[in-house]
């Protein structure tokens, strides 16, 4: 059963040394896990935002719009009761994740969202540029 516990090899590698230092200083979770990966694509008059949120239920994901900022947040809730026995190792993390994006050049009334296979996809149409009004001013 002890072969289920991952052990790191002790190598004399400068990269591994600094990586281990970061883990010991910031903890094993690291600050990079508090955000999720996103891709933003400029596609046919709209921006398409794809966010990786694997393991989340659709009900655990929230999209809020506050002024010119769109915030995507998701939360894993930890079960406090251990139903299966004692853990040998527990690597799955529980907590909240959030990212904000500036959407000042997006028509926020027409944003649509879908969630499939752990990927949240938002289609955000660009604002149409208002053409300059041409008018003539009479001299009196």
mmCIF file of N, CA and C in Angstrom:
data_model
loop_
_atom_site.group_PDB
_atom_site.id
_atom_site.type_symbol
_atom_site.label_atom_id
_atom_site.label_comp_id
_atom_site.label_asym_id
_atom_site.label_seq_id
_atom_site.Cartn_x
_atom_site.Cartn_y
_atom_site.Cartn_z
ATOM 1 N N UNK A 1 0.815 -1.182 0.000
ATOM 2 C CA UNK A 1 0.000 0.000 0.000
ATOM 3 C C UNK A 1 0.867 1.257 0.000
ATOM 4 N N UNK A 2 2.079 1.188 0.487
ATOM 5 C CA UNK A 2 2.916 2.375 0.546
ATOM 6 C C UNK A 2 3.409 2.808 -0.828
ATOM 7 N N UNK A 3 3.217 1.970 -1.845
ATOM 8 C CA UNK A 3 3.616 2.390 -3.180
ATOM 9 C C UNK A 3 2.641 3.419 -3.752
ATOM 10 N N UNK A 4 1.531 3.689 -3.076
ATOM 11 C CA UNK A 4 0.594 4.728 -3.509
ATOM 12 C C UNK A 4 1.055 6.125 -3.119
ATOM 13 N N UNK A 5 2.006 6.219 -2.240
ATOM 14 C CA UNK A 5 2.497 7.517 -1.783
ATOM 15 C C UNK A 5 3.621 7.967 -2.707
ATOM 16 N N UNK A 6 3.443 9.121 -3.382
ATOM 17 C CA UNK A 6 4.508 9.566 -4.290
ATOM 18 C C UNK A 6 5.706 10.104 -3.526
ATOM 19 N N UNK A 7 6.860 9.646 -3.907
ATOM 20 C CA UNK A 7 8.094 10.134 -3.315
ATOM 21 C C UNK A 7 8.895 10.842 -4.381
ATOM 22 N N UNK A 8 9.447 12.004 -4.063
ATOM 23 C CA UNK A 8 10.280 12.732 -5.017
ATOM 24 C C UNK A 8 11.704 12.234 -4.959
ATOM 25 N N UNK A 9 12.352 12.239 -6.109
ATOM 26 C CA UNK A 9 13.753 11.847 -6.159
ATOM 27 C C UNK A 9 14.597 13.037 -5.767
ATOM 28 N N UNK A 10 15.593 12.819 -5.013
ATOM 29 C CA UNK A 10 16.500 13.879 -4.579
ATOM 30 C C UNK A 10 17.610 14.030 -5.603
ATOM 31 N N UNK A 11 17.428 14.973 -6.495
ATOM 32 C CA UNK A 11 18.432 15.222 -7.515
ATOM 33 C C UNK A 11 19.069 16.582 -7.266
ATOM 34 N N UNK A 12 20.285 16.724 -7.715
ATOM 35 C CA UNK A 12 20.971 18.010 -7.592
ATOM 36 C C UNK A 12 20.634 18.832 -8.826
ATOM 37 N N UNK A 13 19.465 19.471 -8.773
ATOM 38 C CA UNK A 13 18.966 20.246 -9.891
ATOM 39 C C UNK A 13 18.557 21.615 -9.352
ATOM 40 N N UNK A 14 19.098 22.677 -9.925
ATOM 41 C CA UNK A 14 18.818 24.026 -9.438
ATOM 42 C C UNK A 14 17.340 24.371 -9.569
ATOM 43 N N UNK A 15 16.710 23.973 -10.682
ATOM 44 C CA UNK A 15 15.281 24.238 -10.866
ATOM 45 C C UNK A 15 14.465 23.558 -9.774
ATOM 46 N N UNK A 16 14.772 22.288 -9.505
ATOM 47 C CA UNK A 16 14.040 21.550 -8.479
ATOM 48 C C UNK A 16 14.272 22.173 -7.095
ATOM 49 N N UNK A 17 15.479 22.677 -6.862
ATOM 50 C CA UNK A 17 15.781 23.317 -5.590
ATOM 51 C C UNK A 17 14.883 24.533 -5.377
ATOM 52 N N UNK A 18 14.770 25.398 -6.400
ATOM 53 C CA UNK A 18 13.929 26.589 -6.256
ATOM 54 C C UNK A 18 12.450 26.229 -6.207
ATOM 55 N N UNK A 19 12.044 25.211 -6.929
ATOM 56 C CA UNK A 19 10.662 24.768 -6.874
ATOM 57 C C UNK A 19 10.330 24.245 -5.475
ATOM 58 N N UNK A 20 11.226 23.464 -4.886
ATOM 59 C CA UNK A 20 11.019 22.963 -3.530
ATOM 60 C C UNK A 20 11.019 24.103 -2.518
ATOM 61 N N UNK A 21 11.867 25.114 -2.752
ATOM 62 C CA UNK A 21 11.897 26.273 -1.868
ATOM 63 C C UNK A 21 10.564 26.998 -1.902
ATOM 64 N N UNK A 22 9.993 27.173 -3.105
ATOM 65 C CA UNK A 22 8.699 27.848 -3.240
ATOM 66 C C UNK A 22 7.614 27.065 -2.511
ATOM 67 N N UNK A 23 7.631 25.740 -2.656
ATOM 68 C CA UNK A 23 6.626 24.921 -1.987
ATOM 69 C C UNK A 23 6.753 25.013 -0.473
ATOM 70 N N UNK A 24 7.987 25.039 0.030
ATOM 71 C CA UNK A 24 8.156 25.103 1.473
ATOM 72 C C UNK A 24 7.812 26.491 2.015
ATOM 73 N N UNK A 25 8.020 27.529 1.214
ATOM 74 C CA UNK A 25 7.736 28.890 1.671
ATOM 75 C C UNK A 25 6.256 29.221 1.563
ATOM 76 N N UNK A 26 5.647 28.940 0.393
ATOM 77 C CA UNK A 26 4.247 29.292 0.158
ATOM 78 C C UNK A 26 3.285 28.166 0.497
ATOM 79 N N UNK A 27 3.771 27.003 0.772
ATOM 80 C CA UNK A 27 2.908 25.851 0.987
ATOM 81 C C UNK A 27 2.803 25.066 -0.303
ATOM 82 N N UNK A 28 2.292 23.858 -0.206
ATOM 83 C CA UNK A 28 2.234 22.981 -1.363
ATOM 84 C C UNK A 28 1.247 23.466 -2.413
ATOM 85 N N UNK A 29 0.218 24.210 -1.986
ATOM 86 C CA UNK A 29 -0.787 24.634 -2.951
ATOM 87 C C UNK A 29 -0.264 25.736 -3.860
ATOM 88 N N UNK A 30 0.526 26.651 -3.351
ATOM 89 C CA UNK A 30 1.080 27.720 -4.174
ATOM 90 C C UNK A 30 0.022 28.720 -4.583
ATOM 91 N N UNK A 31 0.447 29.910 -4.937
ATOM 92 C CA UNK A 31 -0.504 30.951 -5.297
ATOM 93 C C UNK A 31 -1.055 30.756 -6.698
ATOM 94 N N UNK A 32 -0.386 29.963 -7.514
ATOM 95 C CA UNK A 32 -0.839 29.772 -8.882
ATOM 96 C C UNK A 32 -2.101 28.922 -8.969
ATOM 97 N N UNK A 33 -2.488 28.248 -7.904
ATOM 98 C CA UNK A 33 -3.686 27.427 -7.939
ATOM 99 C C UNK A 33 -4.947 28.212 -7.596
ATOM 100 N N UNK A 34 -4.823 29.471 -7.182
ATOM 101 C CA UNK A 34 -6.001 30.238 -6.834
ATOM 102 C C UNK A 34 -6.695 30.795 -8.065
ATOM 103 N N UNK A 35 -6.111 30.661 -9.233
ATOM 104 C CA UNK A 35 -6.721 31.094 -10.476
ATOM 105 C C UNK A 35 -6.877 29.886 -11.392
ATOM 106 N N UNK A 36 -7.615 30.062 -12.448
ATOM 107 C CA UNK A 36 -7.785 28.987 -13.411
ATOM 108 C C UNK A 36 -7.326 29.488 -14.776
ATOM 109 N N UNK A 37 -7.026 28.569 -15.656
ATOM 110 C CA UNK A 37 -6.497 28.899 -16.975
ATOM 111 C C UNK A 37 -7.620 29.359 -17.889
ATOM 112 N N UNK A 38 -7.347 30.398 -18.673
ATOM 113 C CA UNK A 38 -8.340 30.893 -19.622
ATOM 114 C C UNK A 38 -7.680 31.183 -20.965
ATOM 115 N N UNK A 39 -8.465 31.069 -22.014
ATOM 116 C CA UNK A 39 -8.084 31.491 -23.354
ATOM 117 C C UNK A 39 -9.131 32.495 -23.805
ATOM 118 N N UNK A 40 -8.692 33.560 -24.470
ATOM 119 C CA UNK A 40 -9.615 34.547 -25.021
ATOM 120 C C UNK A 40 -9.322 34.653 -26.510
ATOM 121 N N UNK A 41 -10.353 34.434 -27.309
ATOM 122 C CA UNK A 41 -10.216 34.387 -28.764
ATOM 123 C C UNK A 41 -11.022 35.536 -29.362
ATOM 124 N N UNK A 42 -10.423 36.263 -30.301
ATOM 125 C CA UNK A 42 -11.128 37.311 -31.046
ATOM 126 C C UNK A 42 -11.726 36.653 -32.274
ATOM 127 N N UNK A 43 -13.062 36.537 -32.306
ATOM 128 C CA UNK A 43 -13.703 35.739 -33.350
ATOM 129 C C UNK A 43 -14.957 36.439 -33.883
ATOM 130 N N UNK A 44 -14.913 36.870 -35.118
ATOM 131 C CA UNK A 44 -16.094 37.380 -35.837
ATOM 132 C C UNK A 44 -16.932 38.381 -35.035
ATOM 133 N N UNK A 45 -16.356 39.456 -34.613
ATOM 134 C CA UNK A 45 -17.103 40.497 -33.913
ATOM 135 C C UNK A 45 -17.436 40.182 -32.478
ATOM 136 N N UNK A 46 -16.797 39.172 -31.920
ATOM 137 C CA UNK A 46 -17.044 38.809 -30.526
ATOM 138 C C UNK A 46 -15.760 38.257 -29.919
ATOM 139 N N UNK A 47 -15.689 38.324 -28.609
ATOM 140 C CA UNK A 47 -14.616 37.667 -27.877
ATOM 141 C C UNK A 47 -15.194 36.377 -27.317
ATOM 142 N N UNK A 48 -14.434 35.302 -27.412
ATOM 143 C CA UNK A 48 -14.845 34.024 -26.829
ATOM 144 C C UNK A 48 -13.854 33.703 -25.727
ATOM 145 N N UNK A 49 -14.359 33.616 -24.507
ATOM 146 C CA UNK A 49 -13.529 33.306 -23.350
ATOM 147 C C UNK A 49 -13.785 31.850 -22.977
ATOM 148 N N UNK A 50 -12.723 31.061 -22.902
ATOM 149 C CA UNK A 50 -12.825 29.667 -22.493
ATOM 150 C C UNK A 50 -12.028 29.493 -21.212
ATOM 151 N N UNK A 51 -12.698 29.048 -20.161
ATOM 152 C CA UNK A 51 -12.059 28.884 -18.852
ATOM 153 C C UNK A 51 -12.121 27.417 -18.441
ATOM 154 N N UNK A 52 -10.974 26.874 -18.031
ATOM 155 C CA UNK A 52 -10.915 25.490 -17.552
ATOM 156 C C UNK A 52 -11.371 25.432 -16.101
ATOM 157 N N UNK A 53 -12.467 24.749 -15.871
ATOM 158 C CA UNK A 53 -12.996 24.567 -14.519
ATOM 159 C C UNK A 53 -13.406 23.109 -14.324
ATOM 160 N N UNK A 54 -12.454 22.179 -14.412
ATOM 161 C CA UNK A 54 -12.813 20.765 -14.291
ATOM 162 C C UNK A 54 -13.235 20.415 -12.867
ATOM 163 N N UNK A 55 -14.192 19.528 -12.767
ATOM 164 C CA UNK A 55 -14.624 19.039 -11.463
ATOM 165 C C UNK A 55 -15.655 19.910 -10.783
ATOM 166 N N UNK A 56 -16.075 20.987 -11.415
ATOM 167 C CA UNK A 56 -17.088 21.859 -10.830
ATOM 168 C C UNK A 56 -18.458 21.511 -11.381
ATOM 169 N N UNK A 57 -19.464 21.600 -10.526
ATOM 170 C CA UNK A 57 -20.842 21.504 -10.985
ATOM 171 C C UNK A 57 -21.244 22.882 -11.514
ATOM 172 N N UNK A 58 -22.163 22.887 -12.449
ATOM 173 C CA UNK A 58 -22.608 24.150 -13.045
ATOM 174 C C UNK A 58 -23.138 25.108 -11.971
ATOM 175 N N UNK A 59 -23.738 24.569 -10.934
ATOM 176 C CA UNK A 59 -24.310 25.388 -9.867
ATOM 177 C C UNK A 59 -23.236 26.055 -8.994
ATOM 178 N N UNK A 60 -21.994 25.542 -9.044
ATOM 179 C CA UNK A 60 -20.907 26.088 -8.231
ATOM 180 C C UNK A 60 -20.159 27.220 -8.920
ATOM 181 N N UNK A 61 -20.523 27.526 -10.168
ATOM 182 C CA UNK A 61 -19.845 28.567 -10.941
ATOM 183 C C UNK A 61 -20.744 29.799 -10.998
ATOM 184 N N UNK A 62 -20.155 30.964 -10.715
ATOM 185 C CA UNK A 62 -20.910 32.221 -10.733
ATOM 186 C C UNK A 62 -20.206 33.221 -11.636
ATOM 187 N N UNK A 63 -21.002 33.915 -12.429
ATOM 188 C CA UNK A 63 -20.490 34.959 -13.312
ATOM 189 C C UNK A 63 -21.180 36.252 -12.919
ATOM 190 N N UNK A 64 -20.402 37.221 -12.449
ATOM 191 C CA UNK A 64 -20.951 38.491 -11.985
ATOM 192 C C UNK A 64 -20.414 39.621 -12.836
ATOM 193 N N UNK A 65 -21.261 40.601 -13.085
ATOM 194 C CA UNK A 65 -20.885 41.777 -13.849
ATOM 195 C C UNK A 65 -21.055 42.989 -12.956
ATOM 196 N N UNK A 66 -19.949 43.719 -12.750
ATOM 197 C CA UNK A 66 -19.971 44.908 -11.904
ATOM 198 C C UNK A 66 -19.281 46.036 -12.667
ATOM 199 N N UNK A 67 -20.076 46.915 -13.264
ATOM 200 C CA UNK A 67 -19.505 47.990 -14.064
ATOM 201 C C UNK A 67 -18.833 47.419 -15.294
ATOM 202 N N UNK A 68 -17.553 47.715 -15.470
ATOM 203 C CA UNK A 68 -16.786 47.235 -16.620
ATOM 204 C C UNK A 68 -16.007 45.958 -16.315
ATOM 205 N N UNK A 69 -16.302 45.302 -15.206
ATOM 206 C CA UNK A 69 -15.563 44.096 -14.829
ATOM 207 C C UNK A 69 -16.483 42.893 -14.708
ATOM 208 N N UNK A 70 -16.070 41.811 -15.360
ATOM 209 C CA UNK A 70 -16.762 40.536 -15.294
ATOM 210 C C UNK A 70 -15.926 39.623 -14.409
ATOM 211 N N UNK A 71 -16.539 39.035 -13.406
ATOM 212 C CA UNK A 71 -15.825 38.151 -12.483
ATOM 213 C C UNK A 71 -16.411 36.753 -12.577
ATOM 214 N N UNK A 72 -15.538 35.794 -12.804
ATOM 215 C CA UNK A 72 -15.923 34.379 -12.812
ATOM 216 C C UNK A 72 -15.384 33.775 -11.530
ATOM 217 N N UNK A 73 -16.257 33.160 -10.749
ATOM 218 C CA UNK A 73 -15.820 32.532 -9.503
ATOM 219 C C UNK A 73 -16.435 31.140 -9.405
ATOM 220 N N UNK A 74 -15.722 30.257 -8.749
ATOM 221 C CA UNK A 74 -16.187 28.893 -8.541
ATOM 222 C C UNK A 74 -15.672 28.423 -7.188
ATOM 223 N N UNK A 75 -16.424 27.521 -6.568
ATOM 224 C CA UNK A 75 -16.031 27.060 -5.235
ATOM 225 C C UNK A 75 -16.257 25.565 -5.097
ATOM 226 N N UNK A 76 -15.204 24.882 -4.641
ATOM 227 C CA UNK A 76 -15.316 23.478 -4.245
ATOM 228 C C UNK A 76 -15.595 23.476 -2.753
ATOM 229 N N UNK A 77 -16.596 22.709 -2.349
ATOM 230 C CA UNK A 77 -16.904 22.617 -0.925
ATOM 231 C C UNK A 77 -16.377 21.301 -0.392
ATOM 232 N N UNK A 78 -15.682 21.370 0.731
ATOM 233 C CA UNK A 78 -15.077 20.177 1.333
ATOM 234 C C UNK A 78 -16.101 19.461 2.188
ATOM 235 N N UNK A 79 -16.160 18.161 2.003
ATOM 236 C CA UNK A 79 -16.997 17.356 2.874
ATOM 237 C C UNK A 79 -16.216 17.087 4.150
ATOM 238 N N UNK A 80 -16.809 17.379 5.292
ATOM 239 C CA UNK A 80 -16.084 17.238 6.552
ATOM 240 C C UNK A 80 -16.081 15.809 7.067
ATOM 241 N N UNK A 81 -17.017 15.001 6.620
ATOM 242 C CA UNK A 81 -17.106 13.637 7.115
ATOM 243 C C UNK A 81 -16.347 12.689 6.193
ATOM 244 N N UNK A 82 -15.487 11.881 6.769
ATOM 245 C CA UNK A 82 -14.732 10.891 6.006
ATOM 246 C C UNK A 82 -15.545 9.601 5.986
ATOM 247 N N UNK A 83 -16.165 9.302 4.830
ATOM 248 C CA UNK A 83 -17.057 8.152 4.730
ATOM 249 C C UNK A 83 -16.325 6.854 4.414
ATOM 250 N N UNK A 84 -15.133 6.949 3.842
ATOM 251 C CA UNK A 84 -14.471 5.748 3.346
ATOM 252 C C UNK A 84 -13.365 5.221 4.253
ATOM 253 N N UNK A 85 -13.071 5.869 5.324
ATOM 254 C CA UNK A 85 -11.979 5.410 6.181
ATOM 255 C C UNK A 85 -10.918 6.476 6.318
ATOM 256 N N UNK A 86 -9.708 6.057 6.628
ATOM 257 C CA UNK A 86 -8.624 7.012 6.836
ATOM 258 C C UNK A 86 -7.897 7.284 5.529
ATOM 259 N N UNK A 87 -7.548 8.530 5.334
ATOM 260 C CA UNK A 87 -6.781 8.901 4.148
ATOM 261 C C UNK A 87 -5.319 8.514 4.323
ATOM 262 N N UNK A 88 -4.723 7.993 3.280
ATOM 263 C CA UNK A 88 -3.288 7.776 3.251
ATOM 264 C C UNK A 88 -2.628 9.046 2.730
ATOM 265 N N UNK A 89 -3.240 9.617 1.715
ATOM 266 C CA UNK A 89 -2.772 10.892 1.150
ATOM 267 C C UNK A 89 -3.978 11.597 0.569
ATOM 268 N N UNK A 90 -4.064 12.902 0.778
ATOM 269 C CA UNK A 90 -5.170 13.685 0.251
ATOM 270 C C UNK A 90 -4.596 14.838 -0.553
ATOM 271 N N UNK A 91 -4.739 14.782 -1.882
ATOM 272 C CA UNK A 91 -4.177 15.798 -2.759
ATOM 273 C C UNK A 91 -5.240 16.705 -3.371
ATOM 274 N N UNK A 92 -6.490 16.281 -3.379
ATOM 275 C CA UNK A 92 -7.527 17.114 -3.975
ATOM 276 C C UNK A 92 -7.775 18.315 -3.092
ATOM 277 N N UNK A 93 -7.829 19.461 -3.722
ATOM 278 C CA UNK A 93 -7.962 20.714 -2.984
ATOM 279 C C UNK A 93 -9.407 21.190 -2.976
ATOM 280 N N UNK A 94 -9.753 21.892 -1.937
ATOM 281 C CA UNK A 94 -11.053 22.518 -1.824
ATOM 282 C C UNK A 94 -10.822 23.994 -1.572
ATOM 283 N N UNK A 95 -11.643 24.801 -2.145
ATOM 284 C CA UNK A 95 -11.508 26.232 -1.959
ATOM 285 C C UNK A 95 -12.197 26.977 -3.074
ATOM 286 N N UNK A 96 -11.950 28.267 -3.113
ATOM 287 C CA UNK A 96 -12.600 29.087 -4.125
ATOM 288 C C UNK A 96 -11.575 29.621 -5.113
ATOM 289 N N UNK A 97 -12.023 29.833 -6.321
ATOM 290 C CA UNK A 97 -11.198 30.326 -7.404
ATOM 291 C C UNK A 97 -11.941 31.490 -8.050
ATOM 292 N N UNK A 98 -11.225 32.542 -8.435
ATOM 293 C CA UNK A 98 -11.887 33.685 -9.064
ATOM 294 C C UNK A 98 -10.917 34.437 -9.957
ATOM 295 N N UNK A 99 -11.446 34.993 -11.040
ATOM 296 C CA UNK A 99 -10.688 35.875 -11.935
ATOM 297 C C UNK A 99 -11.620 36.949 -12.443
ATOM 298 N N UNK A 100 -11.067 38.134 -12.661
ATOM 299 C CA UNK A 100 -11.844 39.257 -13.183
ATOM 300 C C UNK A 100 -11.264 39.702 -14.515
ATOM 301 N N UNK A 101 -12.154 40.187 -15.384
ATOM 302 C CA UNK A 101 -11.764 40.627 -16.717
ATOM 303 C C UNK A 101 -12.422 41.964 -17.020
ATOM 304 N N UNK A 102 -11.689 42.861 -17.689
ATOM 305 C CA UNK A 102 -12.225 44.139 -18.107
ATOM 306 C C UNK A 102 -13.044 43.920 -19.370
ATOM 307 N N UNK A 103 -14.314 44.298 -19.332
ATOM 308 C CA UNK A 103 -15.209 44.110 -20.480
ATOM 309 C C UNK A 103 -15.768 45.446 -20.957
ATOM 310 N N UNK A 104 -14.934 46.488 -20.906
ATOM 311 C CA UNK A 104 -15.413 47.825 -21.272
ATOM 312 C C UNK A 104 -15.771 47.943 -22.746
ATOM 313 N N UNK A 105 -15.199 47.107 -23.617
ATOM 314 C CA UNK A 105 -15.527 47.173 -25.041
ATOM 315 C C UNK A 105 -16.427 46.021 -25.481
ATOM 316 N N UNK A 106 -17.234 45.495 -24.534
ATOM 317 C CA UNK A 106 -18.135 44.370 -24.807
ATOM 318 C C UNK A 106 -19.568 44.828 -24.584
ATOM 319 N N UNK A 107 -20.473 44.359 -25.439
ATOM 320 C CA UNK A 107 -21.902 44.603 -25.253
ATOM 321 C C UNK A 107 -22.389 43.636 -24.175
ATOM 322 N N UNK A 108 -22.391 44.088 -22.942
ATOM 323 C CA UNK A 108 -22.647 43.208 -21.796
ATOM 324 C C UNK A 108 -24.069 42.658 -21.760
ATOM 325 N N UNK A 109 -25.008 43.294 -22.461
ATOM 326 C CA UNK A 109 -26.382 42.792 -22.474
ATOM 327 C C UNK A 109 -26.528 41.528 -23.315
ATOM 328 N N UNK A 110 -25.544 41.236 -24.159
ATOM 329 C CA UNK A 110 -25.653 40.101 -25.071
ATOM 330 C C UNK A 110 -24.654 38.976 -24.761
ATOM 331 N N UNK A 111 -24.065 38.962 -23.573
ATOM 332 C CA UNK A 111 -23.129 37.901 -23.201
ATOM 333 C C UNK A 111 -23.896 36.608 -22.961
ATOM 334 N N UNK A 112 -23.397 35.516 -23.535
ATOM 335 C CA UNK A 112 -23.990 34.193 -23.308
ATOM 336 C C UNK A 112 -22.916 33.263 -22.748
ATOM 337 N N UNK A 113 -23.352 32.275 -21.971
ATOM 338 C CA UNK A 113 -22.406 31.354 -21.337
ATOM 339 C C UNK A 113 -22.900 29.918 -21.475
ATOM 340 N N UNK A 114 -21.941 28.994 -21.608
ATOM 341 C CA UNK A 114 -22.257 27.562 -21.606
ATOM 342 C C UNK A 114 -21.139 26.845 -20.857
ATOM 343 N N UNK A 115 -21.470 25.675 -20.314
ATOM 344 C CA UNK A 115 -20.498 24.895 -19.552
ATOM 345 C C UNK A 115 -20.617 23.437 -19.970
ATOM 346 N N UNK A 116 -19.527 22.897 -20.520
ATOM 347 C CA UNK A 116 -19.543 21.513 -20.977
ATOM 348 C C UNK A 116 -18.155 20.903 -20.815
ATOM 349 N N UNK A 117 -18.103 19.706 -20.287
ATOM 350 C CA UNK A 117 -16.862 18.944 -20.135
ATOM 351 C C UNK A 117 -15.775 19.711 -19.389
ATOM 352 N N UNK A 118 -16.161 20.463 -18.364
ATOM 353 C CA UNK A 118 -15.188 21.170 -17.542
ATOM 354 C C UNK A 118 -14.682 22.479 -18.129
ATOM 355 N N UNK A 119 -15.286 22.930 -19.236
ATOM 356 C CA UNK A 119 -14.864 24.190 -19.860
ATOM 357 C C UNK A 119 -16.053 25.143 -19.896
ATOM 358 N N UNK A 120 -15.874 26.297 -19.273
ATOM 359 C CA UNK A 120 -16.871 27.367 -19.319
ATOM 360 C C UNK A 120 -16.549 28.227 -20.531
ATOM 361 N N UNK A 121 -17.555 28.480 -21.368
ATOM 362 C CA UNK A 121 -17.330 29.296 -22.562
ATOM 363 C C UNK A 121 -18.298 30.456 -22.556
ATOM 364 N N UNK A 122 -17.744 31.662 -22.653
ATOM 365 C CA UNK A 122 -18.545 32.879 -22.729
ATOM 366 C C UNK A 122 -18.359 33.496 -24.095
ATOM 367 N N UNK A 123 -19.472 33.845 -24.729
ATOM 368 C CA UNK A 123 -19.427 34.573 -25.984
ATOM 369 C C UNK A 123 -19.801 36.014 -25.664
ATOM 370 N N UNK A 124 -18.870 36.927 -25.937
ATOM 371 C CA UNK A 124 -19.057 38.325 -25.560
ATOM 372 C C UNK A 124 -18.958 39.208 -26.805
ATOM 373 N N UNK A 125 -20.113 39.599 -27.378
ATOM 374 C CA UNK A 125 -20.093 40.435 -28.583
ATOM 375 C C UNK A 125 -19.440 41.785 -28.317
ATOM 376 N N UNK A 126 -18.672 42.243 -29.295
ATOM 377 C CA UNK A 126 -18.030 43.557 -29.178
ATOM 378 C C UNK A 126 -19.080 44.645 -29.335
ATOM 379 N N UNK A 127 -18.827 45.780 -28.698
ATOM 380 C CA UNK A 127 -19.709 46.927 -28.878
ATOM 381 C C UNK A 127 -19.530 47.464 -30.286
ATOM 382 N N UNK A 128 -20.629 47.845 -30.892
ATOM 383 C CA UNK A 128 -20.520 48.442 -32.213
ATOM 384 C C UNK A 128 -20.096 49.888 -32.046
ATOM 385 N N UNK A 129 -19.208 50.302 -32.900
ATOM 386 C CA UNK A 129 -18.731 51.675 -32.824
ATOM 387 C C UNK A 129 -19.793 52.599 -33.385
ATOM 388 N N UNK A 130 -20.111 53.609 -32.622
ATOM 389 C CA UNK A 130 -21.078 54.583 -33.102
ATOM 390 C C UNK A 130 -20.393 55.480 -34.114
ATOM 391 N N UNK A 131 -21.045 55.644 -35.252
ATOM 392 C CA UNK A 131 -20.475 56.493 -36.286
ATOM 393 C C UNK A 131 -20.671 57.940 -35.884
ATOM 394 N N UNK A 132 -19.710 58.756 -36.239
ATOM 395 C CA UNK A 132 -19.780 60.177 -35.909
ATOM 396 C C UNK A 132 -20.973 60.796 -36.628
ATOM 397 N N UNK A 133 -21.745 61.538 -35.871
ATOM 398 C CA UNK A 133 -22.905 62.202 -36.427
ATOM 399 C C UNK A 133 -22.447 63.363 -37.295
ATOM 400 N N UNK A 134 -22.979 63.436 -38.486
ATOM 401 C CA UNK A 134 -22.654 64.548 -39.366
ATOM 402 C C UNK A 134 -23.809 65.531 -39.287
ATOM 403 N N UNK A 135 -23.487 66.734 -38.906
ATOM 404 C CA UNK A 135 -24.510 67.763 -38.840
ATOM 405 C C UNK A 135 -23.914 69.101 -39.209
ATOM 406 N N UNK A 136 -24.798 70.009 -39.506
ATOM 407 C CA UNK A 136 -24.338 71.336 -39.908
ATOM 408 C C UNK A 136 -24.913 72.342 -38.930
ATOM 409 N N UNK A 137 -24.104 73.288 -38.551
ATOM 410 C CA UNK A 137 -24.533 74.332 -37.630
ATOM 411 C C UNK A 137 -24.737 75.609 -38.424
ATOM 412 N N UNK A 138 -25.911 76.150 -38.273
ATOM 413 C CA UNK A 138 -26.226 77.390 -38.989
ATOM 414 C C UNK A 138 -25.645 78.580 -38.252
ATOM 415 N N UNK A 139 -25.203 79.530 -39.033
ATOM 416 C CA UNK A 139 -24.680 80.771 -38.464
ATOM 417 C C UNK A 139 -25.844 81.767 -38.393
ATOM 418 N N UNK A 140 -26.051 82.362 -37.262
ATOM 419 C CA UNK A 140 -27.151 83.333 -37.127
ATOM 420 C C UNK A 140 -26.646 84.734 -37.130
#
